Tab-separated table of C-alpha atoms in Angstrom:
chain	number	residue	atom	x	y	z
Q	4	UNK	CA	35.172	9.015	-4.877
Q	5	UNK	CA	32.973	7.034	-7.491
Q	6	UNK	CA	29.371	7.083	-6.424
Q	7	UNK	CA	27.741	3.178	-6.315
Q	8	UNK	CA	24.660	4.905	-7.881
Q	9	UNK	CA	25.619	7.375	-10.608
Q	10	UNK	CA	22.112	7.609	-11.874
Q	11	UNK	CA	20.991	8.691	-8.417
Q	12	UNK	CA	20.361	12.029	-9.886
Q	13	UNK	CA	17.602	11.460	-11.928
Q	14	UNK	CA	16.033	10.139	-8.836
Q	15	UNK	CA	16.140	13.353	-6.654
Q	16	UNK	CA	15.135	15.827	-9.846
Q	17	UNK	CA	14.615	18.595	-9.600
Q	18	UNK	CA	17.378	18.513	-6.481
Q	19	UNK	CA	20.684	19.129	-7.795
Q	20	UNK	CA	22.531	16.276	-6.303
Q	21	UNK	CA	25.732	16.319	-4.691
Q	22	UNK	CA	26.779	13.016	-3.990
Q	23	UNK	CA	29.903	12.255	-1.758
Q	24	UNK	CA	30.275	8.513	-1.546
Q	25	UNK	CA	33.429	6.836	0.530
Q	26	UNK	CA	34.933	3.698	1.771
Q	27	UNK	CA	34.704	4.261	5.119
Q	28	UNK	CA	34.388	6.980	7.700
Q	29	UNK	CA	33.414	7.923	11.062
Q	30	UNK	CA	29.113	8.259	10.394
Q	31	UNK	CA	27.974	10.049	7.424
Q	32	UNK	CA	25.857	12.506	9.512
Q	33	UNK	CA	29.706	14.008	10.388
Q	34	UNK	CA	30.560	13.494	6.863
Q	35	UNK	CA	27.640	15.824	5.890
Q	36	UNK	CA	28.377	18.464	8.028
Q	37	UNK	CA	31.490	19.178	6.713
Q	38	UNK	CA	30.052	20.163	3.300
Q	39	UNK	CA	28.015	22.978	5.150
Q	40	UNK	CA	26.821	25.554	4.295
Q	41	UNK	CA	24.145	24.044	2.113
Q	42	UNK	CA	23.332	25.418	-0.736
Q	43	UNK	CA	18.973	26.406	-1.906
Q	44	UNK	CA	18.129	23.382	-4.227
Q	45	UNK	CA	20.743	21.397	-3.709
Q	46	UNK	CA	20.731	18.429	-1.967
Q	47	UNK	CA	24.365	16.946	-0.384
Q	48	UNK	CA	24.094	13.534	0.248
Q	49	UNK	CA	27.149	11.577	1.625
Q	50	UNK	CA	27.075	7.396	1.488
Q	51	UNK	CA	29.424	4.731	2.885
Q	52	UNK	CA	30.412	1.488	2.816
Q	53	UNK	CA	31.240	1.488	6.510
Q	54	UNK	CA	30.828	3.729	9.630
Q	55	UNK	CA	33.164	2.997	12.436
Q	56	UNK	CA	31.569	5.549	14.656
Q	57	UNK	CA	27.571	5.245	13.717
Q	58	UNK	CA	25.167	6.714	15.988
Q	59	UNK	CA	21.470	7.335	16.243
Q	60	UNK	CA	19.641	9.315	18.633
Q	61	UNK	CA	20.974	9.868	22.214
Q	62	UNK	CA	24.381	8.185	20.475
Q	63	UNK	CA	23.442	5.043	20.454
Q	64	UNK	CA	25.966	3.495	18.637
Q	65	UNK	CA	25.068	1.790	15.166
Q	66	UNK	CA	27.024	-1.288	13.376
Q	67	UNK	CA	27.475	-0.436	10.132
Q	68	UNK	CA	30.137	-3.358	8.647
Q	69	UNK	CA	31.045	-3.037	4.718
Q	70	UNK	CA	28.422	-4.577	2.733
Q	71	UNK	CA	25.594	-5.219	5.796
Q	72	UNK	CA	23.521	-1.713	4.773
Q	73	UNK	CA	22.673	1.602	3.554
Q	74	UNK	CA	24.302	4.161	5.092
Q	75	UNK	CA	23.531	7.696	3.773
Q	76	UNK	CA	22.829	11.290	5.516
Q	77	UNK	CA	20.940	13.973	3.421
Q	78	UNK	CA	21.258	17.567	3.592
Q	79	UNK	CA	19.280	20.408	2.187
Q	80	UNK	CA	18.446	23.822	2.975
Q	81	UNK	CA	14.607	24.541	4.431
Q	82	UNK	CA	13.081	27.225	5.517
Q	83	UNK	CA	11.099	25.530	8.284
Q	84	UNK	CA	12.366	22.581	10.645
Q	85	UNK	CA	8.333	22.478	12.366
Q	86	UNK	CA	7.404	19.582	10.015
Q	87	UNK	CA	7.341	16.011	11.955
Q	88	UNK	CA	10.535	15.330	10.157
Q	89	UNK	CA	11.249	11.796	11.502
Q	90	UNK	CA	7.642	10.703	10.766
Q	91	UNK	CA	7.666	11.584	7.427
Q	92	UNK	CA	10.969	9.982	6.405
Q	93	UNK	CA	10.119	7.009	8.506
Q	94	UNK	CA	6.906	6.940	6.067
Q	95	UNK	CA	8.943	7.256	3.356
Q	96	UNK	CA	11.363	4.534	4.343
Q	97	UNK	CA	8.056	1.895	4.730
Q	98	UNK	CA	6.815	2.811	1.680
Q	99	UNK	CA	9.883	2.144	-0.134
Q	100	UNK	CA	10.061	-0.889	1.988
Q	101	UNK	CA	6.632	-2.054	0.665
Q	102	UNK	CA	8.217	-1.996	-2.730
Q	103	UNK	CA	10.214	-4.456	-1.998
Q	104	UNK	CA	7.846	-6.757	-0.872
Q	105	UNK	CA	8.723	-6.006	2.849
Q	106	UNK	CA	6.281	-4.766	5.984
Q	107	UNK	CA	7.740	-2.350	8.565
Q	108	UNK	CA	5.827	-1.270	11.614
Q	109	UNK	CA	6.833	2.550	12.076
Q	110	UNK	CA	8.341	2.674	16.136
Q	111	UNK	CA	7.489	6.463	17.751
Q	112	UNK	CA	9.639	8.426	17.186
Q	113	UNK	CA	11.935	7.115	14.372
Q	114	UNK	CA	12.886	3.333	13.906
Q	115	UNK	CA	11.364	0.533	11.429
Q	116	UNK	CA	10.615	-3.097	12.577
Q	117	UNK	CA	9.877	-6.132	10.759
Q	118	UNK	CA	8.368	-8.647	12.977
Q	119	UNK	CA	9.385	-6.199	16.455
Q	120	UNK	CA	12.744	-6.424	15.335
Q	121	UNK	CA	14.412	-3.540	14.406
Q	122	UNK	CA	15.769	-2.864	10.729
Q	123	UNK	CA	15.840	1.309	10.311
Q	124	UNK	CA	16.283	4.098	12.362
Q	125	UNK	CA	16.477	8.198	11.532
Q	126	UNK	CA	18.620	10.534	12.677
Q	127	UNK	CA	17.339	14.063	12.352
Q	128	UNK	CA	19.586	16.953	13.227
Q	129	UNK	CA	19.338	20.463	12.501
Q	130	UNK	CA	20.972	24.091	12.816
Q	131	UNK	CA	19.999	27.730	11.918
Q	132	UNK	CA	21.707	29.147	8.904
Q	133	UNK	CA	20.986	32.533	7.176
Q	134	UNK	CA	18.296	31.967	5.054
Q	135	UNK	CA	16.305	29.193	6.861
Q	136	UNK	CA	18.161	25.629	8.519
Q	137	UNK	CA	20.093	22.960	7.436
Q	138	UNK	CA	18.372	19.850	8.189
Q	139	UNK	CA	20.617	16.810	8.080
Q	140	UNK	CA	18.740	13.434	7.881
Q	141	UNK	CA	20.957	10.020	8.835
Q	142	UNK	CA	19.627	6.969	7.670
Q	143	UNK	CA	20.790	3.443	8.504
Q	144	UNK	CA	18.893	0.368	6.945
Q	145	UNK	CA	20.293	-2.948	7.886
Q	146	UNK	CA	20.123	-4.930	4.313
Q	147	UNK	CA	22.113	-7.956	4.775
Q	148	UNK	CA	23.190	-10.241	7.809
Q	149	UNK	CA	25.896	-9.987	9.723
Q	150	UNK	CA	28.075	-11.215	12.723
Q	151	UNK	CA	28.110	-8.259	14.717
Q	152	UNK	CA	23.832	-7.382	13.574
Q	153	UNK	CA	22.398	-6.553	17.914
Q	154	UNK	CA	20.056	-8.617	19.347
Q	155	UNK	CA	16.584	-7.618	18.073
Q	156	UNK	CA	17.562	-6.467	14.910
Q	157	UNK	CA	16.686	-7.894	11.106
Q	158	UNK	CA	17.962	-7.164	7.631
Q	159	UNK	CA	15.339	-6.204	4.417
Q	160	UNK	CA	17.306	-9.754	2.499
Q	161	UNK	CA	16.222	-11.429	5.830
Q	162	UNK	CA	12.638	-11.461	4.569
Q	163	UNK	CA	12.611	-11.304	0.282
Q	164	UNK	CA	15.274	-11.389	-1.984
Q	165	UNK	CA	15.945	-7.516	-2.350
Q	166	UNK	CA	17.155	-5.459	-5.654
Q	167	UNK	CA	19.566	-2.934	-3.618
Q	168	UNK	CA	19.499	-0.635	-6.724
Q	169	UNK	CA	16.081	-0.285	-7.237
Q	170	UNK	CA	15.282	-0.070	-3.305
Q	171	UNK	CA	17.867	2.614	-3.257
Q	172	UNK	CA	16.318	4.465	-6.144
Q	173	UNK	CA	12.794	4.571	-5.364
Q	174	UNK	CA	14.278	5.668	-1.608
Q	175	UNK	CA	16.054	8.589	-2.765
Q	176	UNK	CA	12.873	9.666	-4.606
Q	177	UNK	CA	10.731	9.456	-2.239
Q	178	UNK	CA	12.917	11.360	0.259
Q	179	UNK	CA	13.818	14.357	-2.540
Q	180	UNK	CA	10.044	14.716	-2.853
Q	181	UNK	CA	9.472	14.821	0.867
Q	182	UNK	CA	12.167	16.870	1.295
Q	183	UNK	CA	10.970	19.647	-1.351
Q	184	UNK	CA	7.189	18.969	-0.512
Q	185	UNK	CA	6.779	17.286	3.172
Q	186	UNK	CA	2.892	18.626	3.076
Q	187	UNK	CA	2.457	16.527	0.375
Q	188	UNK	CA	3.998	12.912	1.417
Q	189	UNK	CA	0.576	11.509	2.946
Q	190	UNK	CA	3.051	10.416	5.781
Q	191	UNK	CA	0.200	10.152	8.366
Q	192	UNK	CA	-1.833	7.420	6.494
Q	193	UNK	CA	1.072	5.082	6.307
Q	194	UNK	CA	1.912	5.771	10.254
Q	195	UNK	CA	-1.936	5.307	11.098
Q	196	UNK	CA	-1.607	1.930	9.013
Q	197	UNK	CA	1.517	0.792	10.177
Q	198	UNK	CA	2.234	2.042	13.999
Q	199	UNK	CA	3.905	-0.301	15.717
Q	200	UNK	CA	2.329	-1.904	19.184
Q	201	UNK	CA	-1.050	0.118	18.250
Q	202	UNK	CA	-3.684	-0.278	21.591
Q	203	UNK	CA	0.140	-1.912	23.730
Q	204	UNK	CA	1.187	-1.071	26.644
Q	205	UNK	CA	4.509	0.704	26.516
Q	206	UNK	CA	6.821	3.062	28.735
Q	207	UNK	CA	8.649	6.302	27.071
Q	208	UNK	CA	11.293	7.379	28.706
Q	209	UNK	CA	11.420	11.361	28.513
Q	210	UNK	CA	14.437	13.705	30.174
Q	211	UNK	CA	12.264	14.564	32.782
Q	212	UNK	CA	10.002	11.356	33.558
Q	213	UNK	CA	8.796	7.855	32.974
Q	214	UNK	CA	5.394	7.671	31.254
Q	215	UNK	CA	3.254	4.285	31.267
Q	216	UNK	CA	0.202	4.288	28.893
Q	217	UNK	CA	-1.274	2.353	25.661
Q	218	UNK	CA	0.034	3.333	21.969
Q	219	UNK	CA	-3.167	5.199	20.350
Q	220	UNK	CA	-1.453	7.124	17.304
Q	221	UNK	CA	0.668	9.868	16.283
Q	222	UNK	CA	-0.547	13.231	15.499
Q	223	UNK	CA	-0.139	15.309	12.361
Q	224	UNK	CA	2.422	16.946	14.685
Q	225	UNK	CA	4.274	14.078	15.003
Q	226	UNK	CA	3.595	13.897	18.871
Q	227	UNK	CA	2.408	10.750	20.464
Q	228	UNK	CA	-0.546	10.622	21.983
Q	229	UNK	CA	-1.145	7.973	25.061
Q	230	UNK	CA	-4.149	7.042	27.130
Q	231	UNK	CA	-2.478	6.639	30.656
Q	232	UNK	CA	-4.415	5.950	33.870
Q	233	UNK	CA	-4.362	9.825	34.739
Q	234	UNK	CA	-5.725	10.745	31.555
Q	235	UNK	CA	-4.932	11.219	27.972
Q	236	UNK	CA	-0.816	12.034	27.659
Q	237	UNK	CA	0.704	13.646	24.863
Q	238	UNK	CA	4.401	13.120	24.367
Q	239	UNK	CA	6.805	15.375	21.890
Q	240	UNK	CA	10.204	13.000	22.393
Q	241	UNK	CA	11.289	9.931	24.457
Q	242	UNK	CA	12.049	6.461	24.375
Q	243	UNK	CA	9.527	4.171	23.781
Q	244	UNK	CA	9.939	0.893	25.587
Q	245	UNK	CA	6.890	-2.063	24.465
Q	246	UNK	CA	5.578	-3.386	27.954
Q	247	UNK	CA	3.365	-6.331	25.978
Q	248	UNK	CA	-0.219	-6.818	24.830
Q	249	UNK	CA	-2.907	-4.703	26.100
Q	250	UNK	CA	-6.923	-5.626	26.238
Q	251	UNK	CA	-8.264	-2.748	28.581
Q	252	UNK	CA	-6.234	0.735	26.893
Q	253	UNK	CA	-6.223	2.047	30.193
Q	254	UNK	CA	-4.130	-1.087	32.254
């Protein structure tokens, strides 16, 4: 259907952009999988007005009414999926953010708070294909209020009077770039300046275990690294629960 941003393509150059934009559907990270296989420089991305079914990682669900956000998966072809994907679009994400005025905190592994309440979170998926993966990146950004908006959560217009357009825009190409170039995004100066709960005590909850230890930063891996009482803890996934303030790193 009509795209809401037609001149989105200038944005992603030197992508070629295939944008599917509808009304409504189940999440747009399902939307974009049906356009697979991906093609090499083109990038599919699908936008909506409303997800009924919106999901993030482990499937926790996502509200997603008409009008309350930006919706939008992205999928391109890459040869390598070892790249701390989720940082670096969570980077990108605050920096478009700042542009608007607005300060996130970047939450390990891949949501964005304003104040400790939450206003982004990534989705990365990703499968083997002949020549390389597809990697399929969901993003949902809560922009305006709403009834049904979960406890803990904020919208960007919460916090400044926000130009959709342009916030979309300068999104889009900062994710082409990242996409095309993720050695070149910078994306572990904006985590070290904006990691959420930095020197707090937190818990992540991993398949296996339950870790207790004090936020120190995030790696050029993307891994988490945690002082813990038996030692210094690295983490590659989990979920990261914030226990409070911290004085001693180690309590």
């Amino acid at each position: 259907s009509d795209t809401p941003w037609p001149d989105a393509q200038y944005a992603v150059k030197p992508w070629q952009l295939i944008h599917h934009h509808v009304k409504s559907t189940h999440s747009t990270q399902t939307e974009l999988l049906t356009y697979q296989p991906f093609q090499p420089e083109q990038l599919i991305l699908c936008t909506a007005d409303t997800q009924t079914q919106g999901y993030g990682r482990r499937g926790t669900p996502w509200q997603s009414p008409p009008g309350s956000g930006l919706w939008c998966s992205l999928g391109v072809q890459v040869q390598s999926i070892e790249h701390p994907w989720s940082c670096i679009i969570g980077a990108m994400i605050a920096q478009s953010c700042k542009t608007q005025g607005i300060h996130t905190t970047l939450k390990w592994p891949n949501d964005l708070l304003i104040q400790g309440q939450k206003c982004a979170g990534i989705l990365i998926e990703s499968t083997a294909c002949e020549k390389g993966y597809h990697l399929c990146v969901g993003i949902g950004i809560n922009l305006n209020p709403h009834p049904d908006l979960p406890d803990h959560s904020t919208t960007l217009s919460t916090h400044t009077p926000l130009d959709t357009h342009a916030f979309f825009l300068d999104l889009m190409k900062r994710l082409a770039h990242s996409l095309r170039q993720p050695e070149q995004t910078h994306w572990q100066t904006t985590w070290k300046q904006q990691l959420a709960y930095i020197n707090e005590k937190v818990q992540i909850q991993t398949p296996e275990s339950m870790i207790t230890g004090t936020v120190m930063r995030v790696l050029p891996n993307g891994h988490l690294l945690l002082p813990t009482p038996q030692g210094p803890y690295i983490t590659t996934t989990g979920s990261l629960h914030h226990l409070g303030q911290s004085t001693d790193p180690l309590n």
